[in-house]
PDB file of C-alpha atoms and ligand atoms in Angstrom:
ATOM      1  CA  MET A1167      14.131   1.005  18.262  1.00 72.00           C
ATOM      2  CA  ASN A1168      12.776   0.892  14.679  1.00 86.00           C
ATOM      3  CA  LYS A1169      14.966  -0.883  12.127  1.00 95.00           C
ATOM      4  CA  THR A1170      16.247   1.494   9.403  1.00 97.00           C
ATOM      5  CA  ASP A1171      14.857   1.035   5.895  1.00 95.00           C
ATOM      6  CA  THR A1172      17.726   0.307   3.490  1.00 95.00           C
ATOM      7  CA  ILE A1173      15.734  -1.823   1.011  1.00 93.00           C
ATOM      8  CA  TYR A1174      16.558   0.399  -1.987  1.00 94.00           C
ATOM      9  CA  ALA A1175      19.970   1.643  -0.767  1.00 94.00           C
ATOM     10  CA  SER A1176      22.041  -0.370  -3.247  1.00 92.00           C
ATOM     11  CA  PRO A1177      21.450  -0.604  -7.002  1.00 94.00           C
ATOM     12  CA  GLN A1178      19.014  -3.381  -7.950  1.00 92.00           C
ATOM     13  CA  ALA A1179      19.513  -4.799 -11.431  1.00 88.00           C
ATOM     14  CA  ASP A1180      16.225  -6.684 -11.301  1.00 90.00           C
ATOM     15  CA  LEU A1181      13.908  -4.214  -9.571  1.00 93.00           C
ATOM     16  CA  GLN A1182      10.720  -6.020  -8.426  1.00 93.00           C
ATOM     17  CA  ARG A1183       7.251  -4.516  -8.069  1.00 93.00           C
ATOM     18  CA  PHE A1184       6.781  -3.200  -4.526  1.00 95.00           C
ATOM     19  CA  ALA A1185       5.100  -5.746  -2.228  1.00 92.00           C
ATOM     20  CA  PHE A1186       4.202  -5.741   1.469  1.00 94.00           C
ATOM     21  CA  ASP A1187       6.387  -8.748   2.268  1.00 96.00           C
ATOM     22  CA  GLU A1188       8.566  -9.772   5.272  1.00 96.00           C
ATOM     23  CA  LYS A1189      11.390  -7.451   4.169  1.00 95.00           C
ATOM     24  CA  VAL A1190       9.057  -4.440   4.186  1.00 95.00           C
ATOM     25  CA  VAL A1191       7.416  -5.472   7.470  1.00 96.00           C
ATOM     26  CA  GLU A1192      10.861  -5.508   9.156  1.00 96.00           C
ATOM     27  CA  VAL A1193      11.428  -1.805   8.411  1.00 96.00           C
ATOM     28  CA  PHE A1194       7.846  -0.577   7.963  1.00 95.00           C
ATOM     29  CA  PRO A1195       7.580   1.907  10.874  1.00 96.00           C
ATOM     30  CA  ASP A1196      10.805   3.641   9.757  1.00 96.00           C
ATOM     31  CA  MET A1197       9.849   3.486   6.058  1.00 96.00           C
ATOM     32  CA  ILE A1198       6.410   5.067   6.408  1.00 97.00           C
ATOM     33  CA  GLN A1199       7.564   7.710   8.890  1.00 97.00           C
ATOM     34  CA  ARG A1200      10.395   8.851   6.562  1.00 97.00           C
ATOM     35  CA  SER A1201       8.283   8.591   3.379  1.00 97.00           C
ATOM     36  CA  VAL A1202       4.888  10.102   4.218  1.00 98.00           C
ATOM     37  CA  PRO A1203       4.878  13.769   5.263  1.00 98.00           C
ATOM     38  CA  GLY A1204       2.553  14.223   8.226  1.00 98.00           C
ATOM     39  CA  TYR A1205       2.214  10.496   8.948  1.00 98.00           C
ATOM     40  CA  ALA A1206       2.554  10.845  12.749  1.00 98.00           C
ATOM     41  CA  THR A1207      -0.002  13.675  12.820  1.00 98.00           C
ATOM     42  CA  ILE A1208      -2.469  11.760  10.650  1.00 98.00           C
ATOM     43  CA  ILE A1209      -2.242   8.667  12.858  1.00 98.00           C
ATOM     44  CA  ALA A1210      -2.588  10.614  16.109  1.00 98.00           C
ATOM     45  CA  MET A1211      -5.539  12.672  14.774  1.00 98.00           C
ATOM     46  CA  THR A1212      -7.214   9.513  13.429  1.00 98.00           C
ATOM     47  CA  GLY A1213      -7.366   8.463  17.075  1.00 98.00           C
ATOM     48  CA  VAL A1214      -8.687  11.854  18.174  1.00 98.00           C
ATOM     49  CA  MET A1215     -11.397  11.897  15.477  1.00 98.00           C
ATOM     50  CA  ALA A1216     -12.388   8.314  16.258  1.00 98.00           C
ATOM     51  CA  GLY A1217     -12.659   9.329  19.914  1.00 98.00           C
ATOM     52  CA  ARG A1218     -15.341  11.818  18.903  1.00 98.00           C
ATOM     53  CA  TYR A1219     -17.306   9.579  16.520  1.00 98.00           C
ATOM     54  CA  ALA A1220     -16.932   5.991  17.775  1.00 98.00           C
ATOM     55  CA  LYS A1221     -20.325   4.883  19.120  1.00 97.00           C
ATOM     56  CA  ALA A1222     -20.791   2.315  21.865  1.00 97.00           C
ATOM     57  CA  GLY A1223     -21.996  -0.981  20.443  1.00 98.00           C
ATOM     58  CA  SER A1224     -20.567  -0.299  16.959  1.00 98.00           C
ATOM     59  CA  ASN A1225     -17.621  -1.480  14.858  1.00 98.00           C
ATOM     60  CA  CYS A1226     -14.510   0.563  13.957  1.00 98.00           C
ATOM     61  CA  TYR A1227     -12.619  -0.648  10.898  1.00 98.00           C
ATOM     62  CA  ASP A1228      -8.971  -0.036  10.023  1.00 98.00           C
ATOM     63  CA  LEU A1229      -8.770  -1.082   6.363  1.00 98.00           C
ATOM     64  CA  GLY A1230      -5.190  -1.770   5.266  1.00 98.00           C
ATOM     65  CA  CYS A1231      -4.109  -1.764   8.902  1.00 98.00           C
ATOM     66  CA  SER A1232      -0.454  -2.797   8.304  1.00 98.00           C
ATOM     67  CA  LEU A1233       1.072  -2.931  11.799  1.00 97.00           C
ATOM     68  CA  GLY A1234      -2.042  -1.438  13.394  1.00 97.00           C
ATOM     69  CA  ALA A1235      -0.864   2.154  13.970  1.00 97.00           C
ATOM     70  CA  SER A1236      -4.340   3.630  13.359  1.00 98.00           C
ATOM     71  CA  SER A1237      -6.090   0.901  15.354  1.00 98.00           C
ATOM     72  CA  LEU A1238      -3.758   1.443  18.309  1.00 97.00           C
ATOM     73  CA  ALA A1239      -4.407   5.213  18.153  1.00 97.00           C
ATOM     74  CA  ILE A1240      -8.177   4.576  18.078  1.00 98.00           C
ATOM     75  CA  SER A1241      -7.907   2.154  20.955  1.00 97.00           C
ATOM     76  CA  ARG A1242      -6.019   4.721  23.075  1.00 96.00           C
ATOM     77  CA  GLU A1243      -8.668   7.396  22.461  1.00 97.00           C
ATOM     78  CA  THR A1244     -11.699   5.170  23.082  1.00 97.00           C
ATOM     79  CA  ARG A1245     -10.580   3.248  26.198  1.00 94.00           C
ATOM     80  CA  GLY A1246     -13.418   1.722  28.156  1.00 93.00           C
ATOM     81  CA  ARG A1247     -15.960   2.163  25.350  1.00 95.00           C
ATOM     82  CA  ASP A1248     -17.858  -0.919  24.180  1.00 96.00           C
ATOM     83  CA  LEU A1249     -16.467  -1.102  20.627  1.00 97.00           C
ATOM     84  CA  GLN A1250     -15.236  -3.784  18.280  1.00 97.00           C
ATOM     85  CA  LEU A1251     -11.977  -2.767  16.558  1.00 98.00           C
ATOM     86  CA  ILE A1252     -11.393  -4.641  13.304  1.00 98.00           C
ATOM     87  CA  GLY A1253      -8.125  -4.459  11.341  1.00 98.00           C
ATOM     88  CA  VAL A1254      -7.956  -5.837   7.809  1.00 98.00           C
ATOM     89  CA  ASP A1255      -4.881  -6.358   5.633  1.00 98.00           C
ATOM     90  CA  ASN A1256      -4.161  -8.800   2.805  1.00 98.00           C
ATOM     91  CA  SER A1257      -0.457  -9.135   3.698  1.00 98.00           C
ATOM     92  CA  ALA A1258       0.030 -12.174   5.954  1.00 98.00           C
ATOM     93  CA  ALA A1259       3.412 -10.797   7.079  1.00 97.00           C
ATOM     94  CA  MET A1260       1.798  -7.512   8.178  1.00 97.00           C
ATOM     95  CA  ILE A1261      -1.069  -9.213  10.030  1.00 98.00           C
ATOM     96  CA  GLU A1262       1.320 -11.566  11.833  1.00 97.00           C
ATOM     97  CA  ARG A1263       3.481  -8.678  13.114  1.00 96.00           C
ATOM     98  CA  CYS A1264       0.392  -6.583  13.868  1.00 97.00           C
ATOM     99  CA  ARG A1265      -0.927  -9.417  16.043  1.00 97.00           C
ATOM    100  CA  GLU A1266       2.341  -9.381  18.036  1.00 96.00           C
ATOM    101  CA  TYR A1267       2.104  -5.590  18.559  1.00 95.00           C
ATOM    102  CA  CYS A1268      -1.530  -5.845  19.688  1.00 95.00           C
ATOM    103  CA  THR A1269      -0.704  -8.640  22.132  1.00 95.00           C
ATOM    104  CA  GLN A1270       2.255  -6.651  23.535  1.00 94.00           C
ATOM    105  CA  SER A1271       0.096  -3.564  24.030  1.00 92.00           C
ATOM    106  CA  ASN A1272      -2.851  -5.608  25.320  1.00 91.00           C
ATOM    107  CA  THR A1273      -5.119  -4.228  22.583  1.00 92.00           C
ATOM    108  CA  ASP A1274      -8.287  -6.159  21.827  1.00 93.00           C
ATOM    109  CA  ILE A1275      -8.676  -6.137  18.059  1.00 96.00           C
ATOM    110  CA  GLU A1276     -10.077  -8.596  15.541  1.00 98.00           C
ATOM    111  CA  LEU A1277      -7.471  -9.044  12.784  1.00 98.00           C
ATOM    112  CA  ARG A1278      -8.469 -10.354   9.371  1.00 98.00           C
ATOM    113  CA  CYS A1279      -5.990 -11.346   6.685  1.00 98.00           C
ATOM    114  CA  GLU A1280      -8.104 -10.651   3.634  1.00 98.00           C
ATOM    115  CA  SER A1281      -8.728  -8.182   0.865  1.00 98.00           C
ATOM    116  CA  ILE A1282     -10.596  -5.037   1.873  1.00 98.00           C
ATOM    117  CA  GLN A1283     -12.701  -5.461  -1.287  1.00 98.00           C
ATOM    118  CA  ASP A1284     -14.097  -8.720   0.162  1.00 98.00           C
ATOM    119  CA  THR A1285     -14.152  -8.131   3.907  1.00 98.00           C
ATOM    120  CA  ALA A1286     -17.580  -8.047   5.571  1.00 98.00           C
ATOM    121  CA  LEU A1287     -18.534  -4.582   6.828  1.00 98.00           C
ATOM    122  CA  SER A1288     -21.460  -3.612   9.061  1.00 98.00           C
ATOM    123  CA  ASN A1289     -22.614  -1.381  11.928  1.00 98.00           C
ATOM    124  CA  ALA A1290     -19.644   0.985  11.506  1.00 98.00           C
ATOM    125  CA  SER A1291     -19.290   4.314  13.283  1.00 98.00           C
ATOM    126  CA  VAL A1292     -15.636   4.754  12.208  1.00 98.00           C
ATOM    127  CA  VAL A1293     -13.884   3.521   9.068  1.00 98.00           C
ATOM    128  CA  VAL A1294     -10.219   4.321   8.428  1.00 98.00           C
ATOM    129  CA  LEU A1295      -8.509   3.971   5.059  1.00 98.00           C
ATOM    130  CA  ASN A1296      -5.063   5.375   5.806  1.00 98.00           C
ATOM    131  CA  PHE A1297      -2.923   5.112   2.648  1.00 98.00           C
ATOM    132  CA  THR A1298      -4.657   1.949   1.410  1.00 98.00           C
ATOM    133  CA  LEU A1299      -7.223   2.912  -1.254  1.00 98.00           C
ATOM    134  CA  GLN A1300      -4.272   4.020  -3.424  1.00 98.00           C
ATOM    135  CA  PHE A1301      -3.275   0.328  -3.770  1.00 97.00           C
ATOM    136  CA  VAL A1302      -6.759  -0.876  -4.798  1.00 98.00           C
ATOM    137  CA  PRO A1303      -7.282  -1.159  -8.580  1.00 97.00           C
ATOM    138  CA  GLU A1304      -8.997   2.035  -9.709  1.00 97.00           C
ATOM    139  CA  ASP A1305     -11.982   0.242 -11.224  1.00 97.00           C
ATOM    140  CA  GLN A1306     -12.742  -1.344  -7.816  1.00 98.00           C
ATOM    141  CA  ARG A1307     -12.648   1.839  -5.733  1.00 98.00           C
ATOM    142  CA  GLN A1308     -16.222   2.972  -6.371  1.00 98.00           C
ATOM    143  CA  THR A1309     -17.706  -0.386  -5.334  1.00 98.00           C
ATOM    144  CA  LEU A1310     -15.523  -0.494  -2.217  1.00 98.00           C
ATOM    145  CA  CYS A1311     -16.427   3.061  -1.150  1.00 98.00           C
ATOM    146  CA  GLN A1312     -20.117   2.296  -1.714  1.00 98.00           C
ATOM    147  CA  ARG A1313     -19.850  -0.856   0.438  1.00 98.00           C
ATOM    148  CA  ILE A1314     -18.163   1.208   3.162  1.00 98.00           C
ATOM    149  CA  SER A1315     -20.860   3.879   2.967  1.00 98.00           C
ATOM    150  CA  ASP A1316     -23.646   1.272   3.080  1.00 98.00           C
ATOM    151  CA  ALA A1317     -22.083  -0.292   6.210  1.00 98.00           C
ATOM    152  CA  MET A1318     -21.887   3.007   8.097  1.00 98.00           C
ATOM    153  CA  LEU A1319     -24.247   4.312  10.752  1.00 98.00           C
ATOM    154  CA  PRO A1320     -25.761   7.780  10.255  1.00 98.00           C
ATOM    155  CA  GLY A1321     -23.292  10.322  11.636  1.00 98.00           C
ATOM    156  CA  GLY A1322     -20.348   7.933  11.296  1.00 98.00           C
ATOM    157  CA  ILE A1323     -16.950   9.080  10.003  1.00 98.00           C
ATOM    158  CA  LEU A1324     -14.696   7.806   7.228  1.00 98.00           C
ATOM    159  CA  ILE A1325     -11.071   8.951   7.407  1.00 98.00           C
ATOM    160  CA  LEU A1326      -9.379   8.595   4.020  1.00 98.00           C
ATOM    161  CA  SER A1327      -5.671   9.413   3.695  1.00 98.00           C
ATOM    162  CA  GLU A1328      -3.938   9.162   0.328  1.00 98.00           C
ATOM    163  CA  LYS A1329      -1.037  10.198  -1.810  1.00 98.00           C
ATOM    164  CA  ILE A1330      -2.670  12.574  -4.277  1.00 98.00           C
ATOM    165  CA  GLN A1331      -2.184  13.765  -7.814  1.00 98.00           C
ATOM    166  CA  PHE A1332      -2.630  17.305  -9.167  1.00 98.00           C
ATOM    167  CA  ALA A1333      -4.529  18.141 -12.351  1.00 98.00           C
ATOM    168  CA  ASP A1334      -2.281  21.201 -12.768  1.00 98.00           C
ATOM    169  CA  ALA A1335       1.039  20.069 -14.292  1.00 98.00           C
ATOM    170  CA  HIS A1336       3.079  22.719 -12.474  1.00 98.00           C
ATOM    171  CA  LEU A1337       1.651  21.726  -9.079  1.00 98.00           C
ATOM    172  CA  GLN A1338       2.171  18.048  -9.869  1.00 98.00           C
ATOM    173  CA  GLU A1339       5.857  18.658 -10.569  1.00 98.00           C
ATOM    174  CA  LEU A1340       6.306  20.995  -7.592  1.00 98.00           C
ATOM    175  CA  ASN A1341       4.717  18.614  -5.082  1.00 98.00           C
ATOM    176  CA  THR A1342       6.546  15.589  -6.473  1.00 97.00           C
ATOM    177  CA  ASP A1343       9.838  17.478  -6.087  1.00 98.00           C
ATOM    178  CA  LEU A1344       8.936  18.651  -2.583  1.00 98.00           C
ATOM    179  CA  HIS A1345       8.067  15.106  -1.567  1.00 98.00           C
ATOM    180  CA  HIS A1346      11.416  13.880  -2.846  1.00 97.00           C
ATOM    181  CA  ALA A1347      13.149  16.714  -0.978  1.00 98.00           C
ATOM    182  CA  PHE A1348      11.284  15.601   2.177  1.00 98.00           C
ATOM    183  CA  LYS A1349      12.614  12.064   1.677  1.00 97.00           C
ATOM    184  CA  ARG A1350      16.164  13.287   1.096  1.00 97.00           C
ATOM    185  CA  ALA A1351      15.915  15.433   4.241  1.00 98.00           C
ATOM    186  CA  ASN A1352      14.966  12.215   6.063  1.00 97.00           C
ATOM    187  CA  GLY A1353      18.148  10.484   4.909  1.00 97.00           C
ATOM    188  CA  TYR A1354      17.078   8.684   1.725  1.00 96.00           C
ATOM    189  CA  SER A1355      19.552   8.961  -1.177  1.00 96.00           C
ATOM    190  CA  ASP A1356      18.596   9.906  -4.741  1.00 95.00           C
ATOM    191  CA  LEU A1357      19.077   6.234  -5.673  1.00 95.00           C
ATOM    192  CA  GLU A1358      16.683   5.087  -2.933  1.00 95.00           C
ATOM    193  CA  VAL A1359      14.078   7.651  -3.986  1.00 93.00           C
ATOM    194  CA  ALA A1360      14.390   6.677  -7.664  1.00 93.00           C
ATOM    195  CA  GLN A1361      14.278   2.895  -7.113  1.00 94.00           C
ATOM    196  CA  LYS A1362      11.322   3.091  -4.723  1.00 95.00           C
ATOM    197  CA  ARG A1363       9.494   5.294  -7.216  1.00 94.00           C
ATOM    198  CA  SER A1364      10.012   2.719  -9.991  1.00 94.00           C
ATOM    199  CA  ALA A1365       8.987  -0.177  -7.723  1.00 93.00           C
ATOM    200  CA  LEU A1366       5.722   1.631  -6.888  1.00 95.00           C
ATOM    201  CA  GLU A1367       4.843   2.338 -10.518  1.00 93.00           C
ATOM    202  CA  ASN A1368       1.404   0.856 -11.314  1.00 92.00           C
ATOM    203  CA  VAL A1369       1.216  -0.400  -7.707  1.00 94.00           C
ATOM    204  CA  LEU A1370       0.384   2.874  -5.941  1.00 96.00           C
ATOM    205  CA  MET A1371      -2.050   4.772  -8.164  1.00 97.00           C
ATOM    206  CA  PRO A1372      -2.895   8.243  -6.835  1.00 98.00           C
ATOM    207  CA  GLU A1373      -5.953  10.259  -7.828  1.00 98.00           C
ATOM    208  CA  THR A1374      -6.815  13.937  -7.502  1.00 98.00           C
ATOM    209  CA  LEU A1375      -8.533  15.301  -4.409  1.00 98.00           C
ATOM    210  CA  SER A1376     -11.556  16.191  -6.519  1.00 98.00           C
ATOM    211  CA  ALA A1377     -11.853  12.606  -7.827  1.00 98.00           C
ATOM    212  CA  HIS A1378     -11.885  11.373  -4.215  1.00 98.00           C
ATOM    213  CA  GLN A1379     -14.357  14.011  -3.092  1.00 98.00           C
ATOM    214  CA  GLN A1380     -16.747  13.376  -5.995  1.00 98.00           C
ATOM    215  CA  ARG A1381     -16.656   9.615  -5.381  1.00 98.00           C
ATOM    216  CA  LEU A1382     -17.357  10.009  -1.663  1.00 98.00           C
ATOM    217  CA  LYS A1383     -20.307  12.309  -2.378  1.00 98.00           C
ATOM    218  CA  ALA A1384     -21.642   9.895  -5.017  1.00 98.00           C
ATOM    219  CA  CYS A1385     -21.445   7.100  -2.427  1.00 98.00           C
ATOM    220  CA  GLY A1386     -23.762   8.977  -0.080  1.00 98.00           C
ATOM    221  CA  PHE A1387     -21.436  10.802   2.299  1.00 98.00           C
ATOM    222  CA  SER A1388     -23.015  14.142   3.211  1.00 95.00           C
ATOM    223  CA  SER A1389     -20.034  16.254   4.318  1.00 97.00           C
ATOM    224  CA  VAL A1390     -16.611  15.773   2.774  1.00 98.00           C
ATOM    225  CA  ASP A1391     -13.515  17.809   3.631  1.00 98.00           C
ATOM    226  CA  VAL A1392      -9.724  17.788   3.545  1.00 98.00           C
ATOM    227  CA  TRP A1393      -8.573  18.194   7.142  1.00 98.00           C
ATOM    228  CA  PHE A1394      -4.819  17.765   6.461  1.00 98.00           C
ATOM    229  CA  GLN A1395      -2.476  18.169   3.530  1.00 98.00           C
ATOM    230  CA  CYS A1396       1.292  18.287   3.178  1.00 98.00           C
ATOM    231  CA  PHE A1397       2.588  18.382  -0.404  1.00 98.00           C
ATOM    232  CA  ASN A1398       1.093  15.399  -2.288  1.00 98.00           C
ATOM    233  CA  PHE A1399      -0.315  13.661   0.785  1.00 98.00           C
ATOM    234  CA  ALA A1400      -3.761  14.461   2.121  1.00 98.00           C
ATOM    235  CA  SER A1401      -6.286  13.196   4.599  1.00 98.00           C
ATOM    236  CA  MET A1402     -10.040  13.605   4.169  1.00 98.00           C
ATOM    237  CA  VAL A1403     -13.026  13.185   6.427  1.00 98.00           C
ATOM    238  CA  ALA A1404     -16.405  12.094   5.109  1.00 98.00           C
ATOM    239  CA  ILE A1405     -19.468  12.059   7.337  1.00 98.00           C
ATOM    240  CA  LYS A1406     -22.292   9.578   6.625  1.00 98.00           C
TER     241      LYS A1406
HETATM  242  C1  GEK B1291      -0.894   2.876   8.648  1.00 72.34           C
HETATM  243  N1  GEK B1291      -2.832   2.150   7.354  1.00 72.34           N
HETATM  244  O1  GEK B1291       0.146   2.593   9.248  1.00 72.34           O
HETATM  245  N2  GEK B1291      -6.749  -5.379   0.860  1.00 72.34           N
HETATM  246  C2  GEK B1291      -6.199  -5.355   2.097  1.00 72.34           C
HETATM  247  N3  GEK B1291      -5.039  -4.737   2.396  1.00 72.34           N
HETATM  248  C3  GEK B1291      -4.404  -4.110   1.392  1.00 72.34           C
HETATM  249  C4  GEK B1291      -4.902  -4.079   0.084  1.00 72.34           C
HETATM  250  C5  GEK B1291      -6.124  -4.749  -0.166  1.00 72.34           C
HETATM  251  N4  GEK B1291      -6.676  -4.763  -1.375  1.00 72.34           N
HETATM  252  N5  GEK B1291      -4.045  -3.390  -0.697  1.00 72.34           N
HETATM  253  C6  GEK B1291      -3.036  -2.990   0.102  1.00 72.34           C
HETATM  254  N6  GEK B1291      -3.256  -3.434   1.363  1.00 72.34           N
HETATM  255  C7  GEK B1291      -1.414   1.912   7.615  1.00 72.34           C
HETATM  256  C8  GEK B1291      -0.550   2.028   6.392  1.00 72.34           C
HETATM  257  S1  GEK B1291       0.153   0.801   4.061  1.00 72.34           S
HETATM  258  C9  GEK B1291       0.521   2.265   3.222  1.00 72.34           C
HETATM  259  C10 GEK B1291      -1.093   1.343   5.204  1.00 72.34           C
HETATM  260  C11 GEK B1291       1.881   2.365   2.666  1.00 72.34           C
HETATM  261  C12 GEK B1291      -2.442  -3.180   2.558  1.00 72.34           C
HETATM  262  C13 GEK B1291      -0.968  -3.489   2.407  1.00 72.34           C
HETATM  263  O2  GEK B1291      -0.680  -4.844   2.666  1.00 72.34           O
HETATM  264  C14 GEK B1291      -0.350  -2.544   3.432  1.00 72.34           C
HETATM  265  O3  GEK B1291      -0.170  -3.151   4.682  1.00 72.34           O
HETATM  266  C15 GEK B1291      -1.354  -1.394   3.528  1.00 72.34           C
HETATM  267  O4  GEK B1291      -2.510  -1.800   2.798  1.00 72.34           O
HETATM  268  C16 GEK B1291      -0.867  -0.071   2.946  1.00 72.34           C
HETATM  269  O5  GEK B1291      -1.522   3.907   8.809  1.00 72.34           O
HETATM  270  O6  GEK B1291       2.736   1.550   2.985  1.00 72.34           O
HETATM  271  O7  GEK B1291       2.056   3.339   1.825  1.00 72.34           O
END
């Protein structure tokens, strides 16, 4: 049974910047499920897409793996294939709990507690960035995406899921409101929504879909598409 996220349920006089610490790890599965529209679909389909693209003898990376949801989905869909699954996250608390989950489910995965900007990448048929690039400083995203592209085998797939921004002011307001309505429908109060939003300010920095698509093309991905979107959350595929 997942522990319920009540981190922002009572008023916090001294609201801290959001961090992926022990408190967040404790409630993470509940938090992400109730906060990201389409999360379960995106994770399950990450596994399905990896099943199609993961090549024997190659590496599959889950960058910003948190508790390993994407890695576990990939592992389920690629059973018996000779692959190296590699999960990377710079939160020690996340990696520690992820290791426990992988041991419990008997999943063979190399876990690295380091920044995705620095992690070594090579021989990749699948790279997953599910809701992680949004936390990387904007001026480092181009270099990271280029390093990912350079590490990928021809015909490999990058799955990039992000909270997105809209250039059109009306759509930005509409989708922000709809996202908040989604969170309220999942049991979060107005206070929880407002405090979480403040805590994430300048921590989670969304970009427009076209900024993502242009960057991926500039980094050498040949085919780029949005395969899923719900309000201001989207998932893209980019083929090397
Ligand atoms: C899932 N993919 O369940 N280097 C490494 N890790 C980072 C960095 C960085 N520079 N910045 C943030 N992280 C997961 C969900 S959560 C998304 C990903 C969310 C890590 C951070 O520690 C956290 O575990 C993860 O990226 C983002 O599908 O909570 O909105």
